[in-house]
Short mmCIF file of N, CA, C and O in Angstrom, two decimals:
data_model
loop_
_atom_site.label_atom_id
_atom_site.label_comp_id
_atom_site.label_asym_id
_atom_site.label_seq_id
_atom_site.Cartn_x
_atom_site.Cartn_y
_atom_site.Cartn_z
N UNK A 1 0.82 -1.18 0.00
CA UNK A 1 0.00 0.00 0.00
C UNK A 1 0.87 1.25 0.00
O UNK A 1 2.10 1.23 0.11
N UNK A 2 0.17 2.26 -0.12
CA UNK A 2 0.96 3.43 -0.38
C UNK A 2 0.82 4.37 1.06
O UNK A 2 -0.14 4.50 1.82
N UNK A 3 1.94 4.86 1.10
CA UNK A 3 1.92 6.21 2.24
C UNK A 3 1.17 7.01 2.47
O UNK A 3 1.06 7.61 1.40
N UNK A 4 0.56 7.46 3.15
CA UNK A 4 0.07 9.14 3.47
C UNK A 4 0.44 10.10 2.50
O UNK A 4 -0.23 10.75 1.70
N UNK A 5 1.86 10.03 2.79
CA UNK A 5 3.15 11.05 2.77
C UNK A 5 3.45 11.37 1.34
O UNK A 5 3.73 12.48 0.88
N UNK A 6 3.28 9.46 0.26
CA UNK A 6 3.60 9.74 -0.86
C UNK A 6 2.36 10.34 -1.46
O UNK A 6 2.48 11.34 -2.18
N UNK A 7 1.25 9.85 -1.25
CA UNK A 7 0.04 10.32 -1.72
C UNK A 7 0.27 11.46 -1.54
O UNK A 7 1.05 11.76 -2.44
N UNK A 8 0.04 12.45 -0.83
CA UNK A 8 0.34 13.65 -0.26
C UNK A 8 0.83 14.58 -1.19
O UNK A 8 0.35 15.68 -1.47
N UNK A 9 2.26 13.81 -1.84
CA UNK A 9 2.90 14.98 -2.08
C UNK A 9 2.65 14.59 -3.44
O UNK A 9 2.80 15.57 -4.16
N UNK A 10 2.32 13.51 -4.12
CA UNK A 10 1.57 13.42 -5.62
C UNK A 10 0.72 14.24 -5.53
O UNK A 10 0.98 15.01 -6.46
N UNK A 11 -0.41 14.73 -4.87
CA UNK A 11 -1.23 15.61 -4.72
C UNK A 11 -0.25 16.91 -5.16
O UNK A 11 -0.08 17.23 -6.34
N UNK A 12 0.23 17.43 -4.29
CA UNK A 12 1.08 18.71 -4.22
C UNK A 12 1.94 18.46 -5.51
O UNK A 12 2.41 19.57 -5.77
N UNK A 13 2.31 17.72 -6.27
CA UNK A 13 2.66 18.00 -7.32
C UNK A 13 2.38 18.21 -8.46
O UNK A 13 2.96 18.98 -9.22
N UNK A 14 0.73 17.00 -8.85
CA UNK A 14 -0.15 17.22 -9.12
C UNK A 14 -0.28 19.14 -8.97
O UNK A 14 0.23 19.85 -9.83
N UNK A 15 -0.75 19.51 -8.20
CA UNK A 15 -1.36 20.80 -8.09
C UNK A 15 -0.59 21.81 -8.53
O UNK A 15 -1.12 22.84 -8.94
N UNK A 16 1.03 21.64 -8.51
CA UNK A 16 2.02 22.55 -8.91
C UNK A 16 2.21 22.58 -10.24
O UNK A 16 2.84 23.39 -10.91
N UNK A 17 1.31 21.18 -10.72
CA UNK A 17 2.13 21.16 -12.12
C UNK A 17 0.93 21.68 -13.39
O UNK A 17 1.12 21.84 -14.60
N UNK A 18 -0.51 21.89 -12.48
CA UNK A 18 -1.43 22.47 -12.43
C UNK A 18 -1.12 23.98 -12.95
O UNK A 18 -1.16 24.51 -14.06
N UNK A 19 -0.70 24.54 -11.32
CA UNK A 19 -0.67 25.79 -11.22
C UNK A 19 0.31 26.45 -12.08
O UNK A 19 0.36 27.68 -12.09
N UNK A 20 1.10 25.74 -12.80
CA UNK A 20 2.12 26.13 -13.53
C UNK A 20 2.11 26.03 -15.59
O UNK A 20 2.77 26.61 -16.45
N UNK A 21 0.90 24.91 -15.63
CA UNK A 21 0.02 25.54 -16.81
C UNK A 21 -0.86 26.26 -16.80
O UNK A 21 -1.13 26.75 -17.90
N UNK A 22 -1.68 26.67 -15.67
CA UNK A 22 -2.64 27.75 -15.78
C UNK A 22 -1.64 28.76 -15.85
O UNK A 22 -1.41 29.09 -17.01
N UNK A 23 -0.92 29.39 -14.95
CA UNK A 23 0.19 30.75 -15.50
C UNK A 23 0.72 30.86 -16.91
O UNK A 23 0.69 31.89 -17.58
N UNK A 24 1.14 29.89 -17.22
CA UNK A 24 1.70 29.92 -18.84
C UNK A 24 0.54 29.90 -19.94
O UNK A 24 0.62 30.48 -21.02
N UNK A 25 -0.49 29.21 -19.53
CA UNK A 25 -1.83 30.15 -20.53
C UNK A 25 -2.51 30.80 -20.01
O UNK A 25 -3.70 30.66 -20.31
N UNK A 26 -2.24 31.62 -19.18
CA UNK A 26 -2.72 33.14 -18.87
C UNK A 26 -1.85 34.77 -19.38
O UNK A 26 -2.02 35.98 -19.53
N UNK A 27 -0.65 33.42 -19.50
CA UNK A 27 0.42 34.73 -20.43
C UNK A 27 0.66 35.58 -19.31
O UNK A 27 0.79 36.78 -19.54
N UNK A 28 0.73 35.21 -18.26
CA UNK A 28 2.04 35.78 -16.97
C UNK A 28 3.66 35.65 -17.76
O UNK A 28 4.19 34.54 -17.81
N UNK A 29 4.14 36.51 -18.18
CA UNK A 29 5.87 36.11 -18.12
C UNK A 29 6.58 36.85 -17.48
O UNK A 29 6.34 38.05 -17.54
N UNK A 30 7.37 36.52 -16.90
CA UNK A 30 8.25 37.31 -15.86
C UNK A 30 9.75 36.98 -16.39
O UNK A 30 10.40 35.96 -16.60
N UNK A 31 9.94 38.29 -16.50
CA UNK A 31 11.61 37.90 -17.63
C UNK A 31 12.42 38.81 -16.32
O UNK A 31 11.90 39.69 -15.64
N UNK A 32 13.80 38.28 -16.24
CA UNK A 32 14.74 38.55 -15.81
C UNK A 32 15.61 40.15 -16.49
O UNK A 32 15.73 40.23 -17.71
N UNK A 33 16.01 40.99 -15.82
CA UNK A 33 16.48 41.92 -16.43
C UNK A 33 17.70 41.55 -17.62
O UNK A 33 17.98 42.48 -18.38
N UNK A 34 18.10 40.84 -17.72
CA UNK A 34 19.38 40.28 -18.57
C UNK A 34 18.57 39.71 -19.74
O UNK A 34 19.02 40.06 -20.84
N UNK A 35 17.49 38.92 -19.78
CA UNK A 35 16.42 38.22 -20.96
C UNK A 35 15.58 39.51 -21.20
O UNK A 35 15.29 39.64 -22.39
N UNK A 36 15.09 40.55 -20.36
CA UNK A 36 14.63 41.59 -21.04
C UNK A 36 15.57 42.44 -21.90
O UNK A 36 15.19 42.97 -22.94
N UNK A 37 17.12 42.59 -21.32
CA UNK A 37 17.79 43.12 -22.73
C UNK A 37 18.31 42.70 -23.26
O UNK A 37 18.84 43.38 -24.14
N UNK A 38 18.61 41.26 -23.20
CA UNK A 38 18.70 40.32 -24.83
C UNK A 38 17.37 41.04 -25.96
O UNK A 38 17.53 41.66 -27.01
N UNK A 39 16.00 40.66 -25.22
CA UNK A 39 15.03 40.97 -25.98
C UNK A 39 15.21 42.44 -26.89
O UNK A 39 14.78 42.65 -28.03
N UNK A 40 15.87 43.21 -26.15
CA UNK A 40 15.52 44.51 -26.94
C UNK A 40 16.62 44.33 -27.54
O UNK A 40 16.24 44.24 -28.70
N UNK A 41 17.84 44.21 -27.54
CA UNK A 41 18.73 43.98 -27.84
C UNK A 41 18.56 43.25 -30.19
O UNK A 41 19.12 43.57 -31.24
N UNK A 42 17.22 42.01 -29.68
CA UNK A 42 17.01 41.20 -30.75
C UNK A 42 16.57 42.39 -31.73
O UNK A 42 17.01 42.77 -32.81
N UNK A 43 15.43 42.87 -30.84
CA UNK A 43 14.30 43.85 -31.59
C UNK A 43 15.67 44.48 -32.41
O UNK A 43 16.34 44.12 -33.38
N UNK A 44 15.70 45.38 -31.66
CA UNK A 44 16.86 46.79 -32.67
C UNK A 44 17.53 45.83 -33.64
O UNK A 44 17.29 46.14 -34.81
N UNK A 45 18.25 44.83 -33.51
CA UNK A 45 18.94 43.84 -34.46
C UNK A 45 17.76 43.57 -35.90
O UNK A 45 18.05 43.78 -37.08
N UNK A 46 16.83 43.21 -35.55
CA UNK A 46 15.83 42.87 -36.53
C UNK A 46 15.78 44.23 -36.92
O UNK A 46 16.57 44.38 -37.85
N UNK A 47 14.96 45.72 -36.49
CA UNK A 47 14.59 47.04 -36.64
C UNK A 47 15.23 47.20 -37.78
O UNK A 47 14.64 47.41 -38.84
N UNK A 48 17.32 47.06 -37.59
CA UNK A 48 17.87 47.31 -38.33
C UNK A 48 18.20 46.31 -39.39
O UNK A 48 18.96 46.75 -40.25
N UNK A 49 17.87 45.28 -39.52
CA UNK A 49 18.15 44.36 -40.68
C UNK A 49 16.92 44.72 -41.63
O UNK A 49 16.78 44.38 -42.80
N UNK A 50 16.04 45.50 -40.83
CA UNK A 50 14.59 45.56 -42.48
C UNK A 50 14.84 46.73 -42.70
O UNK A 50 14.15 47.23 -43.60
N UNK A 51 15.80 47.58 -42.08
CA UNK A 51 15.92 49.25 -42.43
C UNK A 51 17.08 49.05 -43.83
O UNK A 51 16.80 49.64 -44.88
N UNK A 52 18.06 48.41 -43.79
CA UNK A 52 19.10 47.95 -44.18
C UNK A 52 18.46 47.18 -45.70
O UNK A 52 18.67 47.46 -46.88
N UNK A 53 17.53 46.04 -44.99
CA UNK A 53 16.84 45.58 -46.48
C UNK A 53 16.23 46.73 -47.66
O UNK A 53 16.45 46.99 -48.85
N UNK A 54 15.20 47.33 -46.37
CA UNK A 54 14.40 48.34 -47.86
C UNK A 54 15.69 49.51 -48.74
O UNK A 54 15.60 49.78 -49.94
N UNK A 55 16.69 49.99 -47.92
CA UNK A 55 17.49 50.70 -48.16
C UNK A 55 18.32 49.92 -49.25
O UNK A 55 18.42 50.50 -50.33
N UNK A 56 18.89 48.78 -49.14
CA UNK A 56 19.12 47.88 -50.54
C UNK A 56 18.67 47.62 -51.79
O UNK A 56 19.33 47.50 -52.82
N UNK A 57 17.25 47.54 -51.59
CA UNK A 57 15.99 47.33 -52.30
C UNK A 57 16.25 48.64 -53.19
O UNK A 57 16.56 48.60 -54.38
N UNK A 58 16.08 49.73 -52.49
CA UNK A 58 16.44 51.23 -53.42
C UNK A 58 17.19 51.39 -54.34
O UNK A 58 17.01 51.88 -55.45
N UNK A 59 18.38 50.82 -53.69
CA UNK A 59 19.74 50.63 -54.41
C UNK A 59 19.70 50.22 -55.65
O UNK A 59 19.84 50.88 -56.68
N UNK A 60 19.44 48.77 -55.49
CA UNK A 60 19.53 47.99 -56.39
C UNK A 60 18.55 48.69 -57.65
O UNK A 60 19.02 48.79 -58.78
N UNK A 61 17.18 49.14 -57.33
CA UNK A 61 16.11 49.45 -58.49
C UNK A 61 16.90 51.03 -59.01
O UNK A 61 16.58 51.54 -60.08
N UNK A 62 17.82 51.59 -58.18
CA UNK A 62 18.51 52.63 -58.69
C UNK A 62 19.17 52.37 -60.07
O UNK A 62 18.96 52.87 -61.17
N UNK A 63 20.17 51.24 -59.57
CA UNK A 63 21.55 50.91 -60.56
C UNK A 63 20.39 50.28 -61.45
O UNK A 63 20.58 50.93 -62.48
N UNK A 64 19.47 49.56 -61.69
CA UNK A 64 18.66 48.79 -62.64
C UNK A 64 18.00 50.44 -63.70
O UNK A 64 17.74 50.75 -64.86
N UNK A 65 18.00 50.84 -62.79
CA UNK A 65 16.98 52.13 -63.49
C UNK A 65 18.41 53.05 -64.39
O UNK A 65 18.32 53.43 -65.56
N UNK A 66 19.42 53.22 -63.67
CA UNK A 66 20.32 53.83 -63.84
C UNK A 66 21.25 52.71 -65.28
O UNK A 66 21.84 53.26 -66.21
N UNK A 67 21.19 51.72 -65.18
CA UNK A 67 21.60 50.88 -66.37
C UNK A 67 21.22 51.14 -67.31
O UNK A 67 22.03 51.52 -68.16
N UNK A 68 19.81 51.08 -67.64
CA UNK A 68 18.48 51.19 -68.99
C UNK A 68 19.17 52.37 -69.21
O UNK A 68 20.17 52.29 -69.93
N UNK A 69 18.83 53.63 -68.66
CA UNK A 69 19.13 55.20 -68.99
C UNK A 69 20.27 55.08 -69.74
O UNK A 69 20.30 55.32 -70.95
N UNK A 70 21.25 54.70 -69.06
CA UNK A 70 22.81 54.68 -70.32
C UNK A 70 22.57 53.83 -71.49
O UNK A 70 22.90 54.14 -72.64
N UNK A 71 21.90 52.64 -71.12
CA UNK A 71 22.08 52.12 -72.72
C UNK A 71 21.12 52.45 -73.79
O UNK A 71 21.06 52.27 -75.01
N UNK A 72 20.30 53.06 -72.75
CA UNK A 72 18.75 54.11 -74.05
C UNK A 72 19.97 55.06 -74.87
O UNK A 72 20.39 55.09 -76.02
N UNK A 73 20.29 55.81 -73.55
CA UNK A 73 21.52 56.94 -74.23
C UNK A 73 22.50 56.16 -75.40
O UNK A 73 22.22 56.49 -76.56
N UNK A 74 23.68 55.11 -75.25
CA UNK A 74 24.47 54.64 -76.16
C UNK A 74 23.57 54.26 -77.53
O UNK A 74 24.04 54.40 -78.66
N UNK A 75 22.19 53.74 -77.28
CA UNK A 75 21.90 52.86 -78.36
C UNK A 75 21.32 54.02 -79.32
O UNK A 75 21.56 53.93 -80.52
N UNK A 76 20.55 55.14 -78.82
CA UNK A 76 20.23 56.53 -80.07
C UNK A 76 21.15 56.92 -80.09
O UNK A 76 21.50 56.62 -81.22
N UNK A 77 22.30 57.68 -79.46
CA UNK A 77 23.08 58.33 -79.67
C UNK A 77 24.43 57.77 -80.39
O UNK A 77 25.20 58.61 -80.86
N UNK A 78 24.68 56.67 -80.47
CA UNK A 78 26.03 55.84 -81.21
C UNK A 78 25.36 55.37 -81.87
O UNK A 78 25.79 54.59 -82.72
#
């Protein structure tokens, strides 16, 4: 047969392990100051990798736009 004691604390673990999916789908998070500035840390990293993308993006449709123009120019003019 089983204990008091073990029963007991299956209960209490049972209940902890309970209380510890209801918090995580209630969307409680409690971040540590060091995981909160990793986090921002990511953000600005990302911020600047799509600032960096669209700014490429420009670029590139520049020199494409800027290509045509010269060879419109060489092909009437030569």
């Amino acid at each position: 047969m089983q204990e008091p004691n073990e029963e007991l604390s299956r209960r209490h673990l049972r209940r902890q392990a309970g209380d510890q999916a209801a918090s995580d789908a209630s969307g409680d998070v409690t971040m540590t100051r060091q995981e909160s500035l990793e986090l921002a840390k990511k953000e600005r990293q990302e911020m600047a990798t799509r600032q960096l993308k669209r700014r490429l993006n420009w670029v590139i449709l520049g020199l494409v736009v800027a290509i045509v123009i010269v060879y419109l120019i060489l092909f009437f003019v030569g």
